[in-house]
mmCIF file of C-alpha atoms in Angstrom:
data_model
loop_
_atom_site.group_PDB
_atom_site.id
_atom_site.type_symbol
_atom_site.label_atom_id
_atom_site.label_comp_id
_atom_site.label_asym_id
_atom_site.label_seq_id
_atom_site.Cartn_x
_atom_site.Cartn_y
_atom_site.Cartn_z
ATOM 1 C CA UNK A 1433 -15.711 198.990 -62.429
ATOM 2 C CA UNK A 1434 -12.528 200.514 -63.454
ATOM 3 C CA UNK A 1435 -9.258 200.638 -61.043
ATOM 4 C CA UNK A 1436 -6.296 203.011 -61.511
ATOM 5 C CA UNK A 1437 -2.842 203.057 -59.525
ATOM 6 C CA UNK A 1438 -0.490 205.585 -59.874
ATOM 7 C CA UNK A 1439 3.592 204.183 -59.359
ATOM 8 C CA UNK A 1440 5.734 206.500 -58.181
ATOM 9 C CA UNK A 1441 8.808 204.198 -58.555
ATOM 10 C CA UNK A 1442 9.706 200.803 -60.203
ATOM 11 C CA UNK A 1443 12.560 198.280 -59.940
ATOM 12 C CA UNK A 1444 13.185 195.552 -62.365
ATOM 13 C CA UNK A 1445 15.107 192.644 -61.806
ATOM 14 C CA UNK A 1446 18.396 192.335 -63.451
ATOM 15 C CA UNK A 1447 17.801 188.737 -64.511
ATOM 16 C CA UNK A 1448 14.670 189.192 -65.822
ATOM 17 C CA UNK A 1449 11.935 191.716 -66.536
ATOM 18 C CA UNK A 1450 9.247 189.042 -65.547
ATOM 19 C CA UNK A 1451 10.119 190.087 -62.269
ATOM 20 C CA UNK A 1452 9.495 193.661 -60.947
ATOM 21 C CA UNK A 1453 8.299 195.652 -57.730
ATOM 22 C CA UNK A 1454 6.837 199.338 -57.125
ATOM 23 C CA UNK A 1455 5.379 201.627 -55.164
ATOM 24 C CA UNK A 1456 2.163 202.646 -55.499
ATOM 25 C CA UNK A 1457 0.217 206.154 -54.192
ATOM 26 C CA UNK A 1458 -2.350 205.001 -51.029
ATOM 27 C CA UNK A 1459 -1.979 201.265 -52.629
ATOM 28 C CA UNK A 1460 1.576 200.101 -50.593
ATOM 29 C CA UNK A 1461 4.209 197.800 -52.593
ATOM 30 C CA UNK A 1462 3.046 195.560 -55.648
ATOM 31 C CA UNK A 1463 5.514 192.727 -56.522
ATOM 32 C CA UNK A 1464 5.045 191.211 -60.161
ATOM 33 C CA UNK A 1465 6.239 187.344 -60.327
ATOM 34 C CA UNK A 1466 4.641 184.274 -62.263
ATOM 35 C CA UNK A 1467 2.813 186.682 -64.740
ATOM 36 C CA UNK A 1468 0.967 188.408 -61.128
ATOM 37 C CA UNK A 1469 0.805 191.357 -59.584
ATOM 38 C CA UNK A 1470 0.872 191.014 -55.617
ATOM 39 C CA UNK A 1471 0.459 193.752 -53.066
ATOM 40 C CA UNK A 1472 2.679 192.850 -50.067
ATOM 41 C CA UNK A 1473 2.627 195.626 -47.815
ATOM 42 C CA UNK A 1474 0.437 198.861 -47.604
ATOM 43 C CA UNK A 1475 0.174 202.576 -47.136
ATOM 44 C CA UNK A 1476 2.053 204.586 -49.869
ATOM 45 C CA UNK A 1477 4.472 202.916 -51.615
ATOM 46 C CA UNK A 1478 7.328 204.301 -52.771
ATOM 47 C CA UNK A 1479 11.153 203.510 -54.124
ATOM 48 C CA UNK A 1480 11.928 200.233 -54.584
ATOM 49 C CA UNK A 1481 14.861 197.411 -55.383
ATOM 50 C CA UNK A 1482 15.445 194.230 -56.302
ATOM 51 C CA UNK A 1483 18.831 192.104 -55.406
ATOM 52 C CA UNK A 1484 20.924 192.099 -58.420
ATOM 53 C CA UNK A 1485 21.922 188.260 -57.908
ATOM 54 C CA UNK A 1486 18.554 186.882 -56.048
ATOM 55 C CA UNK A 1487 15.568 187.746 -57.873
ATOM 56 C CA UNK A 1488 13.277 187.116 -55.357
ATOM 57 C CA UNK A 1489 14.396 189.694 -52.601
ATOM 58 C CA UNK A 1490 12.534 192.698 -53.030
ATOM 59 C CA UNK A 1491 12.546 195.737 -51.218
ATOM 60 C CA UNK A 1492 10.004 198.511 -50.660
ATOM 61 C CA UNK A 1493 9.811 201.711 -48.762
ATOM 62 C CA UNK A 1494 6.777 203.460 -47.911
ATOM 63 C CA UNK A 1495 6.176 207.221 -47.576
ATOM 64 C CA UNK A 1496 9.174 209.416 -45.924
ATOM 65 C CA UNK A 1497 11.310 206.133 -45.707
ATOM 66 C CA UNK A 1498 9.326 205.190 -42.391
ATOM 67 C CA UNK A 1499 9.785 201.744 -42.945
ATOM 68 C CA UNK A 1500 11.230 199.180 -45.487
ATOM 69 C CA UNK A 1501 9.247 195.900 -46.397
ATOM 70 C CA UNK A 1502 11.454 193.049 -47.468
ATOM 71 C CA UNK A 1503 10.082 189.794 -49.248
ATOM 72 C CA UNK A 1504 12.021 187.132 -49.936
ATOM 73 C CA UNK A 1505 9.805 185.143 -52.208
ATOM 74 C CA UNK A 1506 9.418 188.130 -55.253
ATOM 75 C CA UNK A 1507 6.141 189.301 -53.269
ATOM 76 C CA UNK A 1508 4.469 186.466 -52.367
ATOM 77 C CA UNK A 1509 4.559 187.398 -48.832
ATOM 78 C CA UNK A 1510 5.917 190.051 -46.433
ATOM 79 C CA UNK A 1511 9.490 188.507 -44.718
ATOM 80 C CA UNK A 1512 10.533 191.604 -42.505
ATOM 81 C CA UNK A 1513 10.875 194.966 -42.151
ATOM 82 C CA UNK A 1514 13.153 197.900 -41.170
ATOM 83 C CA UNK A 1515 12.337 201.302 -39.281
ATOM 84 C CA UNK A 1516 13.756 204.428 -40.141
ATOM 85 C CA UNK A 1517 17.063 205.367 -38.678
ATOM 86 C CA UNK A 1518 16.623 207.005 -35.088
ATOM 87 C CA UNK A 1519 15.834 210.743 -35.396
ATOM 88 C CA UNK A 1520 15.540 210.357 -39.266
ATOM 89 C CA UNK A 1521 12.608 211.531 -41.311
ATOM 90 C CA UNK A 1522 13.154 211.306 -45.112
ATOM 91 C CA UNK A 1523 11.219 212.747 -48.072
ATOM 92 C CA UNK A 1524 8.130 211.900 -49.097
ATOM 93 C CA UNK A 1525 9.906 209.795 -51.756
ATOM 94 C CA UNK A 1526 12.935 208.609 -49.603
ATOM 95 C CA UNK A 1527 15.511 207.230 -52.186
ATOM 96 C CA UNK A 1528 16.810 203.866 -52.246
ATOM 97 C CA UNK A 1529 19.672 202.622 -54.378
ATOM 98 C CA UNK A 1530 21.216 199.203 -54.566
ATOM 99 C CA UNK A 1531 24.924 198.624 -55.687
ATOM 100 C CA UNK A 1532 26.130 195.698 -58.480
ATOM 101 C CA UNK A 1533 27.152 193.760 -54.901
ATOM 102 C CA UNK A 1534 23.678 193.926 -53.543
ATOM 103 C CA UNK A 1535 24.260 196.722 -50.950
ATOM 104 C CA UNK A 1536 21.293 198.829 -50.419
ATOM 105 C CA UNK A 1537 21.334 202.798 -49.462
ATOM 106 C CA UNK A 1538 18.866 204.878 -48.518
ATOM 107 C CA UNK A 1539 19.104 208.537 -47.976
ATOM 108 C CA UNK A 1540 17.449 210.710 -45.337
ATOM 109 C CA UNK A 1541 19.316 213.839 -43.840
ATOM 110 C CA UNK A 1542 22.196 211.386 -44.222
ATOM 111 C CA UNK A 1543 23.142 208.174 -46.013
ATOM 112 C CA UNK A 1544 22.379 205.045 -44.667
ATOM 113 C CA UNK A 1545 23.462 201.212 -45.269
ATOM 114 C CA UNK A 1546 21.447 198.371 -44.912
ATOM 115 C CA UNK A 1547 23.718 196.302 -42.400
ATOM 116 C CA UNK A 1548 22.324 193.223 -40.392
ATOM 117 C CA UNK A 1549 18.605 194.454 -40.646
ATOM 118 C CA UNK A 1550 19.269 197.593 -39.880
ATOM 119 C CA UNK A 1551 20.349 200.919 -41.425
ATOM 120 C CA UNK A 1552 23.716 202.089 -40.294
ATOM 121 C CA UNK A 1553 25.376 205.618 -40.981
ATOM 122 C CA UNK A 1554 27.525 205.689 -43.784
ATOM 123 C CA UNK A 1555 28.521 209.059 -44.261
ATOM 124 C CA UNK A 1556 31.017 211.241 -42.443
ATOM 125 C CA UNK A 1557 30.827 214.359 -44.346
ATOM 126 C CA UNK A 1558 27.835 216.502 -44.181
ATOM 127 C CA UNK A 1559 25.339 217.241 -47.424
ATOM 128 C CA UNK A 1560 24.187 220.550 -45.676
ATOM 129 C CA UNK A 1561 20.898 221.158 -44.396
ATOM 130 C CA UNK A 1562 17.533 219.139 -45.788
ATOM 131 C CA UNK A 1563 17.280 215.568 -46.845
ATOM 132 C CA UNK A 1564 19.108 213.670 -49.856
ATOM 133 C CA UNK A 1565 16.798 213.631 -52.922
ATOM 134 C CA UNK A 1566 18.936 211.127 -55.140
ATOM 135 C CA UNK A 1567 21.637 208.588 -54.946
ATOM 136 C CA UNK A 1568 23.139 207.352 -57.851
ATOM 137 C CA UNK A 1569 25.878 204.527 -57.717
ATOM 138 C CA UNK A 1570 28.285 203.888 -60.853
ATOM 139 C CA UNK A 1571 27.008 200.526 -62.080
ATOM 140 C CA UNK A 1572 30.774 200.265 -63.039
ATOM 141 C CA UNK A 1573 32.385 200.717 -59.429
ATOM 142 C CA UNK A 1574 30.386 200.470 -56.589
ATOM 143 C CA UNK A 1575 32.989 202.782 -54.902
ATOM 144 C CA UNK A 1576 31.538 205.913 -56.884
ATOM 145 C CA UNK A 1577 28.596 207.245 -55.287
ATOM 146 C CA UNK A 1578 26.802 210.695 -55.934
ATOM 147 C CA UNK A 1579 23.954 212.290 -53.775
ATOM 148 C CA UNK A 1580 21.998 215.086 -54.774
ATOM 149 C CA UNK A 1581 20.582 217.724 -52.289
ATOM 150 C CA UNK A 1582 18.747 220.005 -53.860
ATOM 151 C CA UNK A 1583 20.689 221.834 -56.549
ATOM 152 C CA UNK A 1584 24.055 220.251 -55.065
ATOM 153 C CA UNK A 1585 25.887 217.278 -56.599
ATOM 154 C CA UNK A 1586 28.187 215.499 -54.050
ATOM 155 C CA UNK A 1587 30.588 212.818 -55.237
ATOM 156 C CA UNK A 1588 32.005 209.731 -53.041
ATOM 157 C CA UNK A 1589 35.020 207.410 -54.378
ATOM 158 C CA UNK A 1590 34.829 205.734 -50.894
ATOM 159 C CA UNK A 1591 31.570 204.217 -51.098
ATOM 160 C CA UNK A 1592 29.889 206.908 -49.739
ATOM 161 C CA UNK A 1593 31.821 207.399 -46.671
ATOM 162 C CA UNK A 1594 33.150 211.089 -47.317
ATOM 163 C CA UNK A 1595 31.771 212.760 -50.134
ATOM 164 C CA UNK A 1596 33.119 216.088 -51.995
ATOM 165 C CA UNK A 1597 30.865 218.882 -53.501
ATOM 166 C CA UNK A 1598 31.535 218.738 -57.443
ATOM 167 C CA UNK A 1599 28.901 220.749 -58.969
ATOM 168 C CA UNK A 1600 26.016 223.316 -58.096
ATOM 169 C CA UNK A 1601 22.948 223.317 -60.465
ATOM 170 C CA UNK A 1602 20.685 226.104 -61.506
ATOM 171 C CA UNK A 1603 17.576 224.151 -59.916
ATOM 172 C CA UNK A 1604 16.784 221.249 -57.914
ATOM 173 C CA UNK A 1605 18.547 217.829 -59.171
ATOM 174 C CA UNK A 1606 15.764 215.349 -59.966
ATOM 175 C CA UNK A 1607 17.939 212.682 -61.167
ATOM 176 C CA UNK A 1608 21.597 211.372 -61.848
ATOM 177 C CA UNK A 1609 22.867 208.276 -63.986
ATOM 178 C CA UNK A 1610 26.313 207.292 -64.466
ATOM 179 C CA UNK A 1611 27.170 205.835 -67.877
ATOM 180 C CA UNK A 1612 26.927 202.062 -67.955
ATOM 181 C CA UNK A 1613 30.826 201.294 -68.492
ATOM 182 C CA UNK A 1614 32.176 204.844 -68.132
ATOM 183 C CA UNK A 1615 32.754 206.264 -64.920
ATOM 184 C CA UNK A 1616 33.699 209.647 -66.316
ATOM 185 C CA UNK A 1617 30.565 210.277 -67.937
ATOM 186 C CA UNK A 1618 27.392 211.238 -65.612
ATOM 187 C CA UNK A 1619 24.295 212.706 -66.754
ATOM 188 C CA UNK A 1620 21.803 214.727 -64.605
ATOM 189 C CA UNK A 1621 18.162 216.140 -65.097
ATOM 190 C CA UNK A 1622 16.950 219.679 -63.439
ATOM 191 C CA UNK A 1623 13.640 220.566 -61.893
ATOM 192 C CA UNK A 1624 11.392 223.342 -63.543
ATOM 193 C CA UNK A 1625 10.177 223.569 -66.676
ATOM 194 C CA UNK A 1626 13.189 225.380 -68.085
ATOM 195 C CA UNK A 1627 15.167 222.634 -66.245
ATOM 196 C CA UNK A 1628 17.700 220.842 -68.355
ATOM 197 C CA UNK A 1629 19.847 217.596 -69.120
ATOM 198 C CA UNK A 1630 23.052 218.001 -68.454
ATOM 199 C CA UNK A 1631 26.069 215.930 -69.131
ATOM 200 C CA UNK A 1632 29.406 215.629 -67.791
ATOM 201 C CA UNK A 1633 32.495 214.048 -69.393
ATOM 202 C CA UNK A 1634 35.102 214.543 -66.189
ATOM 203 C CA UNK A 1635 33.190 212.697 -63.731
ATOM 204 C CA UNK A 1636 30.702 215.172 -62.175
ATOM 205 C CA UNK A 1637 32.734 218.150 -61.835
ATOM 206 C CA UNK A 1638 31.589 220.353 -65.065
ATOM 207 C CA UNK A 1639 28.545 219.835 -67.177
ATOM 208 C CA UNK A 1640 26.997 220.821 -70.733
ATOM 209 C CA UNK A 1641 23.614 221.141 -71.675
ATOM 210 C CA UNK A 1642 22.467 218.430 -73.971
ATOM 211 C CA UNK A 1643 18.604 219.811 -73.903
ATOM 212 C CA UNK A 1644 18.079 220.083 -77.477
ATOM 213 C CA UNK A 1645 14.901 219.248 -78.654
ATOM 214 C CA UNK A 1646 13.003 219.173 -75.433
ATOM 215 C CA UNK A 1647 10.099 221.680 -74.783
ATOM 216 C CA UNK A 1648 9.689 223.407 -71.712
ATOM 217 C CA UNK A 1649 8.455 220.541 -69.556
ATOM 218 C CA UNK A 1650 9.462 218.778 -66.477
ATOM 219 C CA UNK A 1651 12.122 216.466 -66.729
ATOM 220 C CA UNK A 1652 12.005 213.966 -64.069
ATOM 221 C CA UNK A 1653 14.793 210.809 -64.762
ATOM 222 C CA UNK A 1654 17.423 210.262 -67.156
ATOM 223 C CA UNK A 1655 18.579 206.186 -67.846
ATOM 224 C CA UNK A 1656 21.663 205.328 -69.912
ATOM 225 C CA UNK A 1657 21.335 202.050 -71.829
ATOM 226 C CA UNK A 1658 24.313 200.013 -71.954
ATOM 227 C CA UNK A 1659 25.836 197.530 -74.310
ATOM 228 C CA UNK A 1660 24.945 199.873 -77.414
ATOM 229 C CA UNK A 1661 27.887 202.010 -78.894
ATOM 230 C CA UNK A 1662 25.251 204.920 -80.154
ATOM 231 C CA UNK A 1663 24.635 205.722 -76.227
ATOM 232 C CA UNK A 1664 20.885 205.657 -75.963
ATOM 233 C CA UNK A 1665 19.635 207.736 -73.454
ATOM 234 C CA UNK A 1666 16.138 207.633 -72.099
ATOM 235 C CA UNK A 1667 13.991 210.789 -70.463
ATOM 236 C CA UNK A 1668 10.906 210.527 -68.442
ATOM 237 C CA UNK A 1669 9.316 213.947 -68.330
ATOM 238 C CA UNK A 1670 5.856 215.283 -67.213
ATOM 239 C CA UNK A 1671 4.476 214.723 -70.923
ATOM 240 C CA UNK A 1672 5.779 211.163 -71.468
ATOM 241 C CA UNK A 1673 9.491 209.791 -72.868
ATOM 242 C CA UNK A 1674 11.742 211.375 -74.940
ATOM 243 C CA UNK A 1675 14.845 209.653 -76.585
ATOM 244 C CA UNK A 1676 18.480 210.316 -77.838
ATOM 245 C CA UNK A 1677 21.477 208.720 -79.063
ATOM 246 C CA UNK A 1678 25.097 209.659 -80.297
ATOM 247 C CA UNK A 1679 23.550 209.526 -83.908
ATOM 248 C CA UNK A 1680 21.157 212.285 -83.090
ATOM 249 C CA UNK A 1681 21.284 215.947 -82.858
ATOM 250 C CA UNK A 1682 18.337 216.286 -80.557
ATOM 251 C CA UNK A 1683 15.881 214.659 -78.625
ATOM 252 C CA UNK A 1684 12.688 212.770 -80.014
ATOM 253 C CA UNK A 1685 9.255 211.548 -78.451
ATOM 254 C CA UNK A 1686 9.529 207.931 -77.495
ATOM 255 C CA UNK A 1687 5.786 207.498 -76.934
ATOM 256 C CA UNK A 1688 4.204 204.714 -79.437
ATOM 257 C CA UNK A 1689 1.227 203.751 -77.374
ATOM 258 C CA UNK A 1690 2.107 205.662 -74.119
ATOM 259 C CA UNK A 1691 0.008 208.860 -73.273
ATOM 260 C CA UNK A 1692 0.986 212.107 -72.435
ATOM 261 C CA UNK A 1693 1.466 211.312 -68.824
ATOM 262 C CA UNK A 1694 4.197 212.438 -66.179
ATOM 263 C CA UNK A 1695 6.845 209.474 -66.126
ATOM 264 C CA UNK A 1696 8.396 209.407 -62.802
ATOM 265 C CA UNK A 1697 10.708 206.506 -63.105
ATOM 266 C CA UNK A 1698 12.413 204.236 -66.037
ATOM 267 C CA UNK A 1699 14.052 200.889 -65.564
ATOM 268 C CA UNK A 1700 15.914 199.203 -68.711
ATOM 269 C CA UNK A 1701 16.305 195.384 -68.713
ATOM 270 C CA UNK A 1702 18.634 193.858 -70.934
ATOM 271 C CA UNK A 1703 18.590 190.515 -69.996
ATOM 272 C CA UNK A 1704 15.795 189.711 -71.838
ATOM 273 C CA UNK A 1705 16.740 191.899 -74.799
ATOM 274 C CA UNK A 1706 19.883 189.737 -75.391
#
């Protein structure tokens, strides 16, 4: 009999694409290593992370951030777990983000940092009502972090302790990605069939649309590819993946052998592409 699973989010090791972890609807957290998928925790698997310098250290959330499940042997077994912060209930897909130093952050109504096996409150300024939807960390500067709450974009330059409101989109922000080496360039996507792909060249304070060539479909996630002077961008939509770079005037489908499915997460691994 055929079996099928729906991944909400995935993460790939910085060292090798042979190590991955993902969260699945109703099927918990699955880890990939040694050419095998292993289910290392249950419930609804959600956002995930792999430590940047320890490719055996996997993290995975369940629904609403109700528990974080940790494996220190690449998903062969469950090593420990961390409960939600007291009084906090995150979104169905509660965001996780890990910086280049291996510090892990989560977004509930507030921003938390994993410290000594517990979530500790990180931010001292409010994001307003509701839960954090997106956390993005500048890959070239761990001090710079972005948080999206509905259509509002907030920016921190002190590793998430204080934030300033920098931009209001026309609809909810679905993803944020900072250019891999230029902190001034930030990309966001916004929700709805009329949602857009937007680009900032002033560190998130103003944006222009770069949605040329895209149909009226949901834009879920954008990722910038480093180590390429053409600045390739990949966009996960409700109908597969689109691609654009600086040599092109519009987005084009990037879907050879990919069915017309909704793509909710994208990861790029460059270590195996050297």
